[in-house]
PDB file of C-alpha atoms in Angstrom:
ATOM      1  CA  UNK F   1      58.546 -13.875 239.899  1.00  0.00           C
ATOM      2  CA  UNK F   2      56.874 -10.454 239.806  1.00  0.00           C
ATOM      3  CA  UNK F   3      55.753 -10.537 243.450  1.00  0.00           C
ATOM      4  CA  UNK F   4      59.351 -11.058 244.592  1.00  0.00           C
ATOM      5  CA  UNK F   5      60.464  -7.797 242.951  1.00  0.00           C
ATOM      6  CA  UNK F   6      57.954  -5.463 244.648  1.00  0.00           C
ATOM      7  CA  UNK F   7      59.686  -2.451 246.218  1.00  0.00           C
ATOM      8  CA  UNK F   8      58.692   0.480 248.420  1.00  0.00           C
ATOM      9  CA  UNK F   9      57.029   3.248 246.403  1.00  0.00           C
ATOM     10  CA  UNK F  10      55.588   0.932 243.729  1.00  0.00           C
ATOM     11  CA  UNK F  11      51.992   1.560 242.658  1.00  0.00           C
ATOM     12  CA  UNK F  12      50.181  -1.771 242.781  1.00  0.00           C
ATOM     13  CA  UNK F  13      46.801  -3.462 242.404  1.00  0.00           C
ATOM     14  CA  UNK F  14      45.748  -6.329 244.664  1.00  0.00           C
ATOM     15  CA  UNK F  15      43.887  -9.424 243.477  1.00  0.00           C
ATOM     16  CA  UNK F  16      40.775  -7.842 244.999  1.00  0.00           C
ATOM     17  CA  UNK F  17      41.152  -4.730 242.846  1.00  0.00           C
ATOM     18  CA  UNK F  18      42.488  -2.373 245.534  1.00  0.00           C
ATOM     19  CA  UNK F  19      44.935   0.242 244.215  1.00  0.00           C
ATOM     20  CA  UNK F  20      47.679   1.666 246.408  1.00  0.00           C
ATOM     21  CA  UNK F  21      51.335   2.505 246.983  1.00  0.00           C
ATOM     22  CA  UNK F  22      53.738   0.141 248.732  1.00  0.00           C
ATOM     23  CA  UNK F  23      54.853   1.584 252.087  1.00  0.00           C
ATOM     24  CA  UNK F  24      56.961  -1.329 253.337  1.00  0.00           C
ATOM     25  CA  UNK F  25      57.968  -4.808 252.276  1.00  0.00           C
ATOM     26  CA  UNK F  26      58.505  -7.679 254.680  1.00  0.00           C
ATOM     27  CA  UNK F  27      59.108 -11.320 253.829  1.00  0.00           C
ATOM     28  CA  UNK F  28      55.504 -12.266 252.987  1.00  0.00           C
ATOM     29  CA  UNK F  29      53.568  -9.120 253.935  1.00  0.00           C
ATOM     30  CA  UNK F  30      53.344  -5.916 251.901  1.00  0.00           C
ATOM     31  CA  UNK F  31      52.004  -2.774 253.610  1.00  0.00           C
ATOM     32  CA  UNK F  32      50.047  -0.667 251.125  1.00  0.00           C
ATOM     33  CA  UNK F  33      48.799   2.906 251.504  1.00  0.00           C
ATOM     34  CA  UNK F  34      45.308   3.176 250.007  1.00  0.00           C
ATOM     35  CA  UNK F  35      44.346   6.645 251.303  1.00  0.00           C
ATOM     36  CA  UNK F  36      45.907   9.311 253.540  1.00  0.00           C
ATOM     37  CA  UNK F  37      46.694   7.729 256.924  1.00  0.00           C
ATOM     38  CA  UNK F  38      45.168   4.411 255.778  1.00  0.00           C
ATOM     39  CA  UNK F  39      47.424   1.399 255.303  1.00  0.00           C
ATOM     40  CA  UNK F  40      46.529  -2.230 254.749  1.00  0.00           C
ATOM     41  CA  UNK F  41      48.662  -5.362 254.956  1.00  0.00           C
ATOM     42  CA  UNK F  42      48.484  -7.691 251.972  1.00  0.00           C
ATOM     43  CA  UNK F  43      49.932 -11.170 251.537  1.00  0.00           C
ATOM     44  CA  UNK F  44      52.646 -10.929 248.853  1.00  0.00           C
ATOM     45  CA  UNK F  45      50.908 -13.474 246.605  1.00  0.00           C
ATOM     46  CA  UNK F  46      47.778 -11.292 246.383  1.00  0.00           C
ATOM     47  CA  UNK F  47      49.521  -8.396 244.647  1.00  0.00           C
ATOM     48  CA  UNK F  48      48.299  -8.902 241.097  1.00  0.00           C
ATOM     49  CA  UNK F  49      50.175  -6.189 239.208  1.00  0.00           C
ATOM     50  CA  UNK F  50      52.414  -3.158 239.437  1.00  0.00           C
ATOM     51  CA  UNK F  51      51.194  -0.042 237.660  1.00  0.00           C
ATOM     52  CA  UNK F  52      53.901   1.720 235.727  1.00  0.00           C
ATOM     53  CA  UNK F  53      53.907   5.408 234.904  1.00  0.00           C
ATOM     54  CA  UNK F  54      52.641   4.451 231.433  1.00  0.00           C
ATOM     55  CA  UNK F  55      49.436   2.957 232.854  1.00  0.00           C
ATOM     56  CA  UNK F  56      48.854   5.067 235.958  1.00  0.00           C
ATOM     57  CA  UNK F  57      48.915   8.817 236.180  1.00  0.00           C
ATOM     58  CA  UNK F  58      51.741   9.888 233.877  1.00  0.00           C
ATOM     59  CA  UNK F  59      49.469  11.095 231.104  1.00  0.00           C
ATOM     60  CA  UNK F  60      47.099  12.856 233.506  1.00  0.00           C
ATOM     61  CA  UNK F  61      49.924  14.755 235.180  1.00  0.00           C
ATOM     62  CA  UNK F  62      51.184  16.184 231.878  1.00  0.00           C
ATOM     63  CA  UNK F  63      47.850  17.392 230.526  1.00  0.00           C
ATOM     64  CA  UNK F  64      46.943  21.038 230.840  1.00  0.00           C
ATOM     65  CA  UNK F  65      43.605  22.369 231.996  1.00  0.00           C
ATOM     66  CA  UNK F  66      42.158  24.457 229.179  1.00  0.00           C
ATOM     67  CA  UNK F  67      38.826  25.144 230.910  1.00  0.00           C
ATOM     68  CA  UNK F  68      40.248  28.353 232.467  1.00  0.00           C
ATOM     69  CA  UNK F  69      41.235  29.827 229.108  1.00  0.00           C
TER      70      UNK F  69
END
């Protein structure tokens, strides 16, 4: 099951649509950072998906800003 494989550092989306990064994993509770100094606890079953580098941020981090040229 996907929810059983969640690890610290994973970028996730909750069933409610909240995006964040996993800070810690306990048996049934996942602590997720959603903003600087803001963590929430989410029941493991309410993590709906993990965002891979292909779907979250990888492309944006490799683009160059040409507006300064």
